[in-house]
């Protein structure tokens, strides 16, 4: 079966900074190949500077690669739409950004944030908008939706804002969500709620997810497969259990050893007796 | 750590408020804790729980609208809140230094790294000549090439800048170093290297650390004792092993289960329901009660006092230690 998303030889270069390095280029994403299947969660894991956010931006088509193929349902969209993504592509591929404080507009209500993509992508209009907005809010756990719809972003916590960002990404009814460090700016006690929501969207609606993270523990919780990225290249890829329990590449081992709690056993299971 | 020794730092009933036209907001509410010589005390809590405010309050670095309303802070027997400003200025950095979360913001962009060291030594009346040699020694201590003394902050990576921040904090051989989320902005591999460095430096130089972070798994590895703050109050304070094995506060239990781990069952992992309260209108009684799975009428009515669950294990929960909860 054709995978939902297939990336082949994806390459992105940036001009290196500084006056002495004028004309120099740095290859940030270096001939990367991978696939994301339907209803599959794939985590792209690496340190800062490994190129993982650039890959997210290339797939979301916020940036254009120098080389490679980006196939949705087997068709290379870089060939079909070389000058930028069509609305049809954006309808199918949506992105959730790291910073829920920067990604919402402070002067608009939550209803406004959700009505726009619903209308733009032809998912609802006129009298359908209100119930469609409420359904989206309820779906991401913001209830009662009637109350939340009228709020402005400043009235929400970081976790609630990230839920709005997820609702907005869901509005066009996409097939693939790209989430770039979706919980790294959230308070620790609510991170798990957002991760669980993403998993639930896959389980109940069959949405595919490309999770960009530096946190192997989150990847372990959510992903079916993990791709380990270093210096713009995928150095190891495999099912989650295999990567976490039997890493082959020295870089993967280093990442695992560096993770907080790597040397510690899990908290006692018995004490949570509520 | 020897709890038999006199505490190096002793905070008692510290109250900090933000002055606000709509009514003052209490950021720290009667917070008490001790730091013993040479120990690593971890302070864990979410954004807005008051952990950074505490760090600034200890050194009297709070700026309006934040003001200290009550309580005391004693360092090696001296009352820091009553100390004249010039005496306090001499004590800061010489006895208590601080490493900030963002080394980029903490360093002056128009000064070289070397000039930061010179500035530090000059401000505390140390001779320039000895200072230069000491700066080279300090750079080596944090695994940086002394050649970087000629660099400007923007020429260094985030990890290198944070190492400079640590070297500067250790410049005058303080007895206490406060670290406010020192590795939060760094990725895991660099974070690991810097933490290992800090632990080995502590072993060599014997300073105590107050390590502030929201990352409880990190704290469990690093700290001798851990304090958990919630909404401006101390929820629990215990030796690390006791806190991990027998958490007394439901919030601590929630936090211990709120992180996915690299080992063990994933089904045990769950978020704590609800969100941290607004300090503008905090819940009555125990501030955790709206999110607490075990809350009772007493929790809504009355703020639980901090009490000892076991020697050295403090907890502020009406129901801590009750069997079969």
PDB file of C-alpha atoms in Angstrom, chain A residues 272-274, chain B residues 248-251 253 288-300 317-320 322 324-325:
ATOM      1  CA  UNK A 272      -0.763   6.207  43.326  1.00  0.00           C
ATOM      2  CA  UNK A 273      -3.631   4.745  45.225  1.00  0.00           C
ATOM      3  CA  UNK A 274      -6.373   7.211  44.428  1.00  0.00           C
TER       4      UNK A 274
ATOM      5  CA  UNK B 248       3.292  12.108  50.954  1.00  0.00           C
ATOM      6  CA  UNK B 249       1.564  14.792  48.918  1.00  0.00           C
ATOM      7  CA  UNK B 250      -0.900  13.943  46.123  1.00  0.00           C
ATOM      8  CA  UNK B 251       0.706  16.633  43.953  1.00  0.00           C
ATOM      9  CA  UNK B 253       2.563  11.622  43.489  1.00  0.00           C
ATOM     10  CA  UNK B 288      -4.218  21.775  45.406  1.00  0.00           C
ATOM     11  CA  UNK B 289      -7.703  20.634  46.413  1.00  0.00           C
ATOM     12  CA  UNK B 290      -9.488  21.411  43.091  1.00  0.00           C
ATOM     13  CA  UNK B 291      -7.089  19.022  41.337  1.00  0.00           C
ATOM     14  CA  UNK B 292      -6.709  16.494  44.120  1.00  0.00           C
ATOM     15  CA  UNK B 293      -8.265  13.039  43.700  1.00  0.00           C
ATOM     16  CA  UNK B 294      -8.398  12.592  47.483  1.00  0.00           C
ATOM     17  CA  UNK B 295      -9.715  16.007  48.570  1.00  0.00           C
ATOM     18  CA  UNK B 296     -12.193  16.144  51.450  1.00  0.00           C
ATOM     19  CA  UNK B 297     -14.180  18.903  53.148  1.00  0.00           C
ATOM     20  CA  UNK B 298     -11.205  19.658  55.404  1.00  0.00           C
ATOM     21  CA  UNK B 299      -9.035  20.334  52.330  1.00  0.00           C
ATOM     22  CA  UNK B 300     -11.509  22.928  51.050  1.00  0.00           C
ATOM     23  CA  UNK B 317      -1.439  17.631  53.349  1.00  0.00           C
ATOM     24  CA  UNK B 318      -4.299  16.859  55.743  1.00  0.00           C
ATOM     25  CA  UNK B 319      -4.335  13.262  54.646  1.00  0.00           C
ATOM     26  CA  UNK B 320      -0.640  12.441  54.265  1.00  0.00           C
ATOM     27  CA  UNK B 322      -3.184   7.909  56.289  1.00  0.00           C
ATOM     28  CA  UNK B 324      -4.686   2.899  52.220  1.00  0.00           C
ATOM     29  CA  UNK B 325      -5.390   6.129  50.491  1.00  0.00           C
TER      30      UNK B 325
END
